[in-house]
Short mmCIF file of C-alpha atoms and ligand atoms in Angstrom, two decimals:
data_model
loop_
_atom_site.label_atom_id
_atom_site.label_comp_id
_atom_site.label_asym_id
_atom_site.label_seq_id
_atom_site.Cartn_x
_atom_site.Cartn_y
_atom_site.Cartn_z
CA MET A 1 0.00 0.00 0.00
CA ALA A 2 1.44 3.44 -0.91
CA GLU A 3 2.02 5.83 2.01
CA THR A 4 -0.60 8.34 0.76
CA SER A 5 -3.28 5.69 0.47
CA ARG A 6 -2.32 4.34 3.93
CA ALA A 7 -2.77 7.85 5.34
CA GLN A 8 -6.18 8.11 3.66
CA ILE A 9 -7.19 4.68 4.93
CA ALA A 10 -6.05 5.55 8.46
CA GLU A 11 -8.57 8.42 8.42
CA GLN A 12 -11.38 6.11 7.31
CA ILE A 13 -10.86 3.62 10.11
CA GLU A 14 -13.40 3.57 12.91
CA PHE A 15 -12.88 2.09 16.37
CA SER A 16 -15.68 0.60 18.42
CA ALA A 17 -16.46 -1.76 21.26
CA PHE A 18 -17.73 -5.05 19.90
CA SER A 19 -21.32 -6.21 19.77
CA THR A 20 -22.95 -9.56 19.02
CA ALA A 21 -23.32 -8.36 15.40
CA ASP A 22 -19.50 -8.52 15.05
CA LEU A 23 -19.03 -12.19 15.89
CA ASP A 24 -18.86 -13.40 12.28
CA GLY A 25 -16.32 -10.69 11.41
CA ILE A 26 -14.03 -11.44 14.37
CA SER A 27 -14.23 -15.17 13.71
CA ARG A 28 -13.30 -14.56 10.05
CA LEU A 29 -10.32 -12.30 10.86
CA ILE A 30 -8.89 -14.64 13.50
CA THR A 31 -9.51 -17.86 11.56
CA ALA A 32 -7.83 -16.40 8.46
CA MET A 33 -4.79 -15.29 10.48
CA SER A 34 -4.36 -18.48 12.52
CA ASP A 35 -2.13 -21.42 11.65
CA ASP A 36 -4.94 -23.96 12.05
CA GLY A 37 -5.00 -26.80 9.54
CA ALA A 38 -4.38 -30.53 9.50
CA ASN A 39 -1.23 -30.03 11.60
CA LEU A 40 -2.50 -27.66 14.29
CA HIS A 41 -5.83 -27.46 15.98
CA LEU A 42 -6.08 -26.15 19.51
CA ARG A 43 -9.59 -24.78 19.91
CA ASP A 44 -12.78 -23.64 18.27
CA LYS A 45 -12.74 -20.23 16.53
CA SER A 46 -16.37 -20.11 15.41
CA PRO A 47 -18.77 -17.18 15.99
CA ALA A 48 -20.36 -19.38 18.73
CA TYR A 49 -16.99 -19.53 20.51
CA TYR A 50 -16.64 -15.75 20.46
CA ARG A 51 -20.21 -15.29 21.71
CA TRP A 52 -19.38 -17.60 24.60
CA MET A 53 -16.01 -15.99 25.32
CA TYR A 54 -17.05 -12.34 25.03
CA PHE A 55 -20.61 -12.35 26.36
CA ASP A 56 -21.21 -15.36 28.64
CA ASN A 57 -18.26 -15.10 31.09
CA PRO A 58 -19.74 -15.17 34.63
CA THR A 59 -17.07 -12.67 35.77
CA GLY A 60 -18.35 -10.15 33.24
CA GLN A 61 -18.41 -9.35 29.56
CA ALA A 62 -15.00 -9.17 27.85
CA PHE A 63 -13.51 -5.74 27.16
CA GLY A 64 -12.89 -5.40 23.45
CA CYS A 65 -12.15 -2.98 20.67
CA PHE A 66 -12.29 -3.48 16.93
CA ALA A 67 -11.02 -1.34 14.09
CA ARG A 68 -13.22 -1.33 11.00
CA HIS A 69 -12.53 -0.27 7.49
CA GLY A 70 -15.86 -0.10 5.69
CA ASP A 71 -17.72 -3.22 6.69
CA ARG A 72 -14.53 -5.21 7.36
CA ILE A 73 -13.03 -5.79 10.80
CA VAL A 74 -9.30 -5.21 10.28
CA SER A 75 -7.95 -5.24 13.85
CA SER A 76 -9.09 -6.64 17.19
CA PHE A 77 -7.99 -6.68 20.79
CA ALA A 78 -9.86 -8.11 23.77
CA MET A 79 -9.44 -8.92 27.44
CA ALA A 80 -11.39 -11.42 29.54
CA PRO A 81 -11.96 -10.52 33.19
CA LYS A 82 -11.06 -13.31 35.64
CA LEU A 83 -11.62 -13.64 39.36
CA VAL A 84 -8.30 -14.45 40.98
CA VAL A 85 -7.24 -15.17 44.54
CA VAL A 86 -4.15 -13.08 45.26
CA GLY A 87 -2.76 -13.53 48.76
CA GLY A 88 -6.14 -14.17 50.39
CA ARG A 89 -8.03 -11.42 48.53
CA THR A 90 -10.25 -12.07 45.52
CA VAL A 91 -9.51 -9.54 42.77
CA ARG A 92 -10.32 -9.08 39.09
CA LEU A 93 -7.41 -9.63 36.72
CA GLY A 94 -7.53 -9.58 32.94
CA LYS A 95 -6.31 -12.06 30.32
CA THR A 96 -5.58 -10.38 27.01
CA MET A 97 -6.54 -12.19 23.83
CA ASP A 98 -7.37 -11.99 20.14
CA MET A 99 -4.73 -9.41 19.22
CA PHE A 100 -4.79 -9.35 15.45
CA THR A 101 -4.35 -6.82 12.68
CA ASP A 102 -5.02 -7.80 9.09
CA PRO A 103 -1.62 -7.87 7.27
CA ASP A 104 -2.80 -5.11 4.88
CA TYR A 105 -3.28 -2.79 7.86
CA GLN A 106 -0.30 -3.65 10.08
CA GLY A 107 2.10 -0.93 11.27
CA MET A 108 -0.60 1.78 11.21
CA GLY A 109 -0.99 1.96 14.98
CA LEU A 110 -4.32 0.09 15.02
CA ILE A 111 -3.45 -2.34 17.81
CA ARG A 112 -2.01 0.45 19.90
CA LYS A 113 -5.31 2.33 19.67
CA CYS A 114 -7.45 -0.79 20.28
CA ALA A 115 -5.30 -1.86 23.24
CA ASP A 116 -5.33 1.61 24.84
CA ARG A 117 -9.13 1.62 24.73
CA VAL A 118 -9.35 -1.88 26.18
CA PHE A 119 -6.89 -1.10 29.00
CA ALA A 120 -8.80 2.08 29.91
CA GLU A 121 -12.14 0.21 29.91
CA ALA A 122 -10.69 -2.59 32.05
CA ARG A 123 -9.35 -0.08 34.62
CA ASP A 124 -12.76 1.65 34.71
CA HIS A 125 -14.22 -1.75 35.67
CA GLY A 126 -11.83 -2.39 38.56
CA VAL A 127 -9.27 -4.50 36.69
CA ASP A 128 -5.86 -3.19 37.79
CA GLY A 129 -3.63 -5.78 36.12
CA TRP A 130 -3.61 -8.37 33.37
CA TYR A 131 -1.52 -11.20 31.99
CA VAL A 132 -0.56 -11.94 28.41
CA THR A 133 0.52 -15.10 26.61
CA PRO A 134 2.14 -13.38 23.62
CA SER A 135 3.01 -14.78 20.21
CA VAL A 136 6.45 -14.21 18.68
CA ASN A 137 4.93 -11.16 16.98
CA SER A 138 3.38 -9.54 20.04
CA TYR A 139 6.16 -10.46 22.51
CA PRO A 140 8.50 -7.58 21.47
CA ILE A 141 5.59 -5.14 21.55
CA PHE A 142 4.54 -5.99 25.11
CA LYS A 143 8.01 -6.60 26.47
CA ASN A 144 10.15 -3.95 24.76
CA LYS A 145 7.69 -1.25 23.76
CA TRP A 146 5.12 -1.39 26.53
CA GLY A 147 7.41 -2.46 29.42
CA TYR A 148 5.61 -5.65 30.51
CA ALA A 149 7.25 -7.82 33.18
CA GLU A 150 8.45 -11.37 32.59
CA PRO A 151 9.18 -12.59 36.13
CA PHE A 152 9.19 -16.33 35.43
CA GLN A 153 9.40 -18.93 32.68
CA PRO A 154 6.37 -21.09 31.96
CA ILE A 155 7.00 -24.26 29.96
CA PHE A 156 5.12 -27.25 28.63
CA ARG A 157 5.85 -30.34 30.75
CA ALA A 158 5.20 -33.43 28.67
CA ARG A 159 5.12 -37.18 28.74
CA LEU A 160 5.53 -39.23 25.58
CA ILE A 161 2.97 -41.96 25.06
CA ASP A 162 3.92 -42.94 21.52
CA PRO A 163 7.60 -41.97 21.14
CA ARG A 164 7.80 -43.15 17.54
CA ALA A 165 4.94 -40.93 16.36
CA ALA A 166 6.22 -37.96 18.39
CA LEU A 167 9.76 -38.34 17.09
CA ALA A 168 8.55 -38.73 13.51
CA ALA A 169 6.59 -35.47 13.87
CA VAL A 170 9.40 -33.53 15.52
CA SER A 171 12.40 -34.86 13.60
CA PRO A 172 11.80 -37.15 10.60
CA ALA A 173 15.55 -36.88 9.82
CA LEU A 174 16.46 -38.39 13.21
CA VAL A 175 13.99 -41.24 12.65
CA ARG A 176 15.71 -42.02 9.33
CA ARG A 177 19.12 -41.91 11.04
CA LEU A 178 18.03 -44.25 13.87
CA GLY A 179 16.80 -46.81 11.34
CA PRO A 180 13.69 -49.02 11.45
CA GLN A 181 15.00 -51.50 14.06
CA LEU A 182 15.60 -48.93 16.78
CA VAL A 183 12.46 -47.02 15.91
CA THR A 184 10.28 -50.14 16.16
CA ARG A 185 11.69 -50.76 19.63
CA LEU A 186 10.74 -47.21 20.58
CA SER A 187 7.15 -47.76 19.53
CA ARG A 188 6.88 -50.70 21.91
CA TRP A 189 7.32 -48.55 24.97
CA PRO A 190 5.04 -50.38 27.43
CA ARG A 191 2.09 -48.48 28.80
CA ARG A 192 1.77 -48.55 32.57
CA ARG A 193 -1.91 -48.71 33.45
CA LEU A 194 -3.20 -46.62 36.32
CA ASN A 195 -4.05 -48.49 39.49
CA LEU A 196 -5.48 -46.05 41.98
CA PRO A 197 -4.49 -46.70 45.62
CA LYS A 198 -7.14 -48.13 47.93
CA GLY A 199 -9.91 -45.69 48.87
CA TRP A 200 -9.60 -43.57 45.68
CA THR A 201 -12.29 -43.55 42.97
CA VAL A 202 -12.84 -41.66 39.73
CA SER A 203 -16.02 -40.21 38.27
CA GLN A 204 -16.68 -38.30 35.09
CA PRO A 205 -18.99 -35.37 35.90
CA THR A 206 -20.99 -33.73 33.13
CA ARG A 207 -21.44 -30.50 35.10
CA PHE A 208 -19.99 -28.95 38.25
CA GLY A 209 -22.23 -28.38 41.26
CA PRO A 210 -22.28 -27.76 45.03
CA GLU A 211 -19.61 -30.43 45.69
CA THR A 212 -17.18 -28.48 43.49
CA ASP A 213 -17.97 -25.25 45.35
CA GLN A 214 -17.32 -27.03 48.65
CA LEU A 215 -13.97 -28.25 47.32
CA TRP A 216 -13.03 -24.78 46.08
CA ASP A 217 -14.08 -23.10 49.37
CA ALA A 218 -11.90 -25.58 51.28
CA ILE A 219 -8.81 -25.27 49.07
CA ALA A 220 -8.95 -21.57 48.10
CA PRO A 221 -7.12 -20.43 51.29
CA THR A 222 -4.22 -22.78 50.43
CA HIS A 223 -3.62 -20.94 47.14
CA GLN A 224 -1.62 -17.73 46.73
CA VAL A 225 -2.31 -16.73 43.12
CA ALA A 226 -5.00 -18.83 41.44
CA LEU A 227 -8.08 -18.29 39.31
CA VAL A 228 -11.24 -18.85 41.32
CA ARG A 229 -12.11 -22.38 40.24
CA ASN A 230 -15.68 -22.54 41.55
CA ALA A 231 -18.56 -24.33 39.81
CA SER A 232 -19.77 -21.21 38.04
CA TYR A 233 -16.36 -20.56 36.47
CA LEU A 234 -15.68 -24.22 35.63
CA ASN A 235 -19.11 -24.71 34.02
CA TRP A 236 -18.57 -21.66 31.83
CA ARG A 237 -14.98 -22.53 30.97
CA TYR A 238 -15.37 -26.26 30.22
CA VAL A 239 -19.05 -27.29 30.06
CA ASP A 240 -20.84 -24.40 28.32
CA ASN A 241 -17.84 -23.83 26.02
CA PRO A 242 -18.75 -24.79 22.41
CA ASP A 243 -15.55 -26.87 22.39
CA ASP A 244 -15.18 -30.35 23.94
CA TYR A 245 -13.36 -31.06 27.20
CA SER A 246 -13.17 -34.19 29.34
CA LEU A 247 -13.79 -33.78 33.07
CA TRP A 248 -12.53 -36.19 35.71
CA ALA A 249 -13.19 -36.02 39.45
CA LEU A 250 -11.10 -37.85 42.02
CA HIS A 251 -12.64 -38.90 45.33
CA HIS A 252 -10.99 -40.26 48.45
CA GLN A 253 -13.28 -42.28 50.77
CA GLY A 254 -16.21 -40.73 48.88
CA GLU A 255 -15.04 -37.12 49.34
CA LEU A 256 -14.12 -34.97 46.31
CA ARG A 257 -10.39 -34.24 46.50
CA GLY A 258 -9.54 -33.02 43.02
CA ILE A 259 -10.60 -32.39 39.42
CA VAL A 260 -8.66 -32.63 36.19
CA VAL A 261 -9.80 -31.35 32.78
CA THR A 262 -8.26 -32.59 29.54
CA LYS A 263 -8.70 -31.77 25.88
CA GLN A 264 -7.41 -33.44 22.76
CA THR A 265 -5.57 -31.07 20.44
CA ILE A 266 -3.59 -31.59 17.24
CA ARG A 267 0.01 -30.37 17.24
CA ARG A 268 2.44 -31.17 14.40
CA GLY A 269 -0.28 -33.47 13.11
CA LEU A 270 -0.21 -35.53 16.35
CA PRO A 271 -3.12 -36.13 18.71
CA VAL A 272 -2.01 -34.54 21.99
CA GLY A 273 -3.73 -34.74 25.37
CA ASP A 274 -3.61 -31.33 26.99
CA ILE A 275 -4.08 -31.15 30.74
CA VAL A 276 -6.09 -27.95 30.76
CA ASP A 277 -6.95 -27.67 34.43
CA LEU A 278 -5.93 -29.18 37.74
CA ILE A 279 -7.91 -28.42 40.87
CA CYS A 280 -6.79 -29.51 44.34
CA ALA A 281 -5.27 -28.03 47.48
CA ARG A 282 -1.92 -26.39 46.74
CA ASP A 283 -0.10 -28.58 49.28
CA ASP A 284 -1.89 -31.85 48.38
CA ALA A 285 0.93 -33.55 46.47
CA THR A 286 -0.82 -36.94 46.52
CA THR A 287 -3.98 -35.71 44.79
CA LEU A 288 -1.97 -33.67 42.26
CA ARG A 289 0.10 -36.74 41.35
CA LEU A 290 -3.00 -38.92 40.97
CA LEU A 291 -4.79 -36.27 38.87
CA VAL A 292 -1.85 -36.06 36.48
CA ARG A 293 -1.53 -39.84 36.26
CA LEU A 294 -5.28 -40.13 35.68
CA ALA A 295 -5.08 -37.60 32.84
CA VAL A 296 -2.13 -39.45 31.28
CA ASP A 297 -3.96 -42.77 31.53
CA ARG A 298 -7.19 -41.47 29.96
CA CYS A 299 -5.40 -39.54 27.20
CA ALA A 300 -3.29 -42.61 26.38
CA ALA A 301 -6.46 -44.72 26.20
CA ALA A 302 -7.93 -42.12 23.81
CA GLY A 303 -4.95 -42.57 21.45
CA CYS A 304 -2.89 -39.46 22.27
CA ALA A 305 0.80 -39.59 21.33
CA MET A 306 1.80 -37.18 24.11
CA VAL A 307 0.32 -35.58 27.22
CA GLU A 308 1.33 -32.13 28.40
CA ALA A 309 0.58 -29.43 30.95
CA TRP A 310 1.74 -25.89 31.68
CA SER A 311 4.26 -25.45 34.43
CA ILE A 312 6.56 -22.74 35.77
CA LEU A 313 10.17 -23.83 35.34
CA GLY A 314 11.93 -24.55 38.63
CA SER A 315 8.85 -24.13 40.86
CA LEU A 316 7.59 -26.66 43.39
CA PHE A 317 4.58 -27.26 41.10
CA ASP A 318 7.01 -28.07 38.29
CA ARG A 319 8.86 -30.59 40.45
CA ARG A 320 5.55 -32.22 41.33
CA LEU A 321 4.53 -32.52 37.67
CA ARG A 322 7.89 -34.14 36.94
CA SER A 323 7.50 -36.63 39.75
CA ALA A 324 4.00 -37.41 38.41
CA GLY A 325 5.61 -38.45 35.11
CA LEU A 326 5.66 -35.30 32.97
CA LEU A 327 9.43 -35.45 32.63
CA ILE A 328 10.08 -33.61 29.40
CA ALA A 329 10.40 -29.80 29.26
CA ARG A 330 8.95 -29.57 25.74
CA ALA A 331 8.81 -25.85 25.00
CA LYS A 332 9.03 -22.45 26.61
CA MET A 333 5.94 -20.31 26.62
CA PRO A 334 6.26 -16.65 27.64
CA LEU A 335 3.80 -15.15 30.09
CA LEU A 336 3.95 -11.40 30.61
CA LEU A 337 2.36 -9.28 33.33
CA SER A 338 1.23 -5.69 33.07
CA PRO A 339 3.74 -3.49 34.86
CA ASP A 340 3.25 -1.97 38.31
CA TYR A 341 0.57 -4.24 39.76
CA PRO A 342 0.33 -3.18 43.43
CA ASP A 343 0.59 -6.71 44.91
CA ARG A 344 4.12 -8.05 44.26
CA LEU A 345 2.90 -11.61 44.89
CA LEU A 346 1.74 -11.62 41.27
CA TYR A 347 5.37 -11.57 40.12
CA ASP A 348 6.35 -14.57 42.28
CA ALA A 349 6.82 -17.86 40.40
CA GLU A 350 6.14 -19.96 43.51
CA ALA A 351 2.85 -18.20 44.19
CA TRP A 352 1.11 -19.13 40.92
CA TRP A 353 -1.14 -22.11 40.29
CA LEU A 354 -1.03 -21.82 36.51
CA THR A 355 -2.75 -24.16 34.06
CA GLN A 356 -3.52 -24.03 30.34
CA GLY A 357 -7.13 -23.17 31.13
CA ASP A 358 -5.90 -19.83 32.51
CA GLY A 359 -4.95 -19.01 28.93
CA ASN A 360 -7.26 -19.02 25.93
CA ASP A 361 -5.43 -21.10 23.32
CA VAL A 362 -6.85 -24.45 24.42
C1 COA B 401 1.16 -8.11 16.49
C2 COA B 401 0.15 -7.29 15.69
C3 COA B 401 -1.22 -7.49 16.32
C4 COA B 401 0.55 -5.80 15.73
O1 COA B 401 -0.52 -5.05 15.17
P1 COA B 401 -0.31 -3.62 14.46
O2 COA B 401 -1.67 -3.00 14.30
O3 COA B 401 0.51 -3.78 13.25
O4 COA B 401 0.52 -2.84 15.57
P2 COA B 401 0.68 -1.25 15.74
O5 COA B 401 0.94 -0.64 14.39
O6 COA B 401 -0.47 -0.70 16.52
O7 COA B 401 1.97 -1.18 16.62
C5 COA B 401 1.90 -1.31 18.05
C6 COA B 401 3.25 -1.04 18.67
O8 COA B 401 4.10 -2.13 18.37
C7 COA B 401 5.23 -1.70 17.64
N1 COA B 401 5.49 -2.79 16.71
C8 COA B 401 4.71 -3.20 15.69
N2 COA B 401 5.28 -4.27 15.10
C9 COA B 401 6.41 -4.53 15.80
C10 COA B 401 7.44 -5.51 15.69
N3 COA B 401 7.40 -6.45 14.75
N4 COA B 401 8.46 -5.49 16.59
C11 COA B 401 8.52 -4.54 17.55
N5 COA B 401 7.57 -3.59 17.70
C12 COA B 401 6.55 -3.59 16.83
C13 COA B 401 4.83 -0.38 17.01
O9 COA B 401 5.93 0.45 16.80
C14 COA B 401 3.91 0.19 18.08
O10 COA B 401 4.68 0.74 19.15
P3 COA B 401 4.10 1.93 20.08
O11 COA B 401 2.89 1.39 20.78
O12 COA B 401 5.20 2.25 21.02
O13 COA B 401 3.73 3.05 19.14
C15 COA B 401 0.11 -7.74 14.22
O14 COA B 401 1.41 -7.68 13.69
C16 COA B 401 -0.45 -9.12 14.00
O15 COA B 401 -1.66 -9.30 13.90
N6 COA B 401 0.43 -10.15 13.94
C17 COA B 401 0.03 -11.54 13.66
C18 COA B 401 -0.86 -12.13 14.74
C19 COA B 401 -0.22 -12.17 16.09
O16 COA B 401 0.87 -12.69 16.28
N7 COA B 401 -0.94 -11.63 17.08
C20 COA B 401 -0.55 -11.67 18.46
C21 COA B 401 -1.32 -12.75 19.16
S1 COA B 401 -0.95 -12.71 20.90
#
């Protein structure tokens, strides 16, 4: 685009908060700009998903701003409000999402304008801080231009279920070098079936209810920084979501002790079991280990080649995921925090109970 026509276009662009009439446009922009295909599928991106995400959140409607050129949405930025326990207080934090500018309109300051509006609206609604899971494109903007903090290093902790398939997807050249004999031995990695210790039972709820609220009320004081995982939040996030999640509840002597949520995604063409949420007392290492092993067992039975969860490198939570069998540090995943949040606990790696469900990719 020539500079003069870009200047003219910039004047024609209108900014507005989104409405339900925009859901098709936002879905189109984000679907067109995403990498989804046969090799990558993490979550739904339909208009129904955006209706659910922007308008049905029990913590409140998402804050959002779109830039339009004519009848086309050319840039978007949104933030979901989340209830979070921070050091014994329940506060509203934001999770930024859907930061996209159509390639024809990039570098014109559209995201800057959309983001500024969203941040101002969030502050007006009592949201004093937010977290970001940036892409390679948005990382330098948040980190270098806008001064966001990066106090710790989240990673994917993984366990291979089918090493041959995973290796073939990650490094076909290495598979060729190893040769068929070695590779066939890899594929015969025996699967250890889960035998729960005496007194433990599993159920598969279809919805969360009063028992979940009782669990959350009992465990909330043990957490330092954690999304409020009560029934209302969990039903919105995993049951009313247009996408499909599997829910597993773990009981000890008949009493609910923990919940794990999984979802099957496609990464590098492989079926992957993502541990999306883990709910138990922060200091209950036994339940956490059983929840992870339960998720691995069920994902393996469903044909996943790998199981993975978010973790914060070097934290106690990370050590517990490793001892539950998620031994591989598969990839780093930046998480940035808006600068100057008044409670410094937010910047403490050990304080967070962070799971993939806290993000919006899966
Ligand atoms: C990242 C993206 C949203 C930026 O949108 P944009 O409308 O072109 O951005 P803007 O023109 O408003 O620029 C915003 C700021 O980032 C800076 N910036 C833009 N591109 C940059 C880059 N590649 N590296 C560093 N800074 C950059 C601008 O100078 C501007 O700085 P300022 O706020 O100090 O003035 C856009 O490139 C995009 O959609 N990328 C692909 C999708 C993606 O990765 N989205 C992020 C998902 S989390």
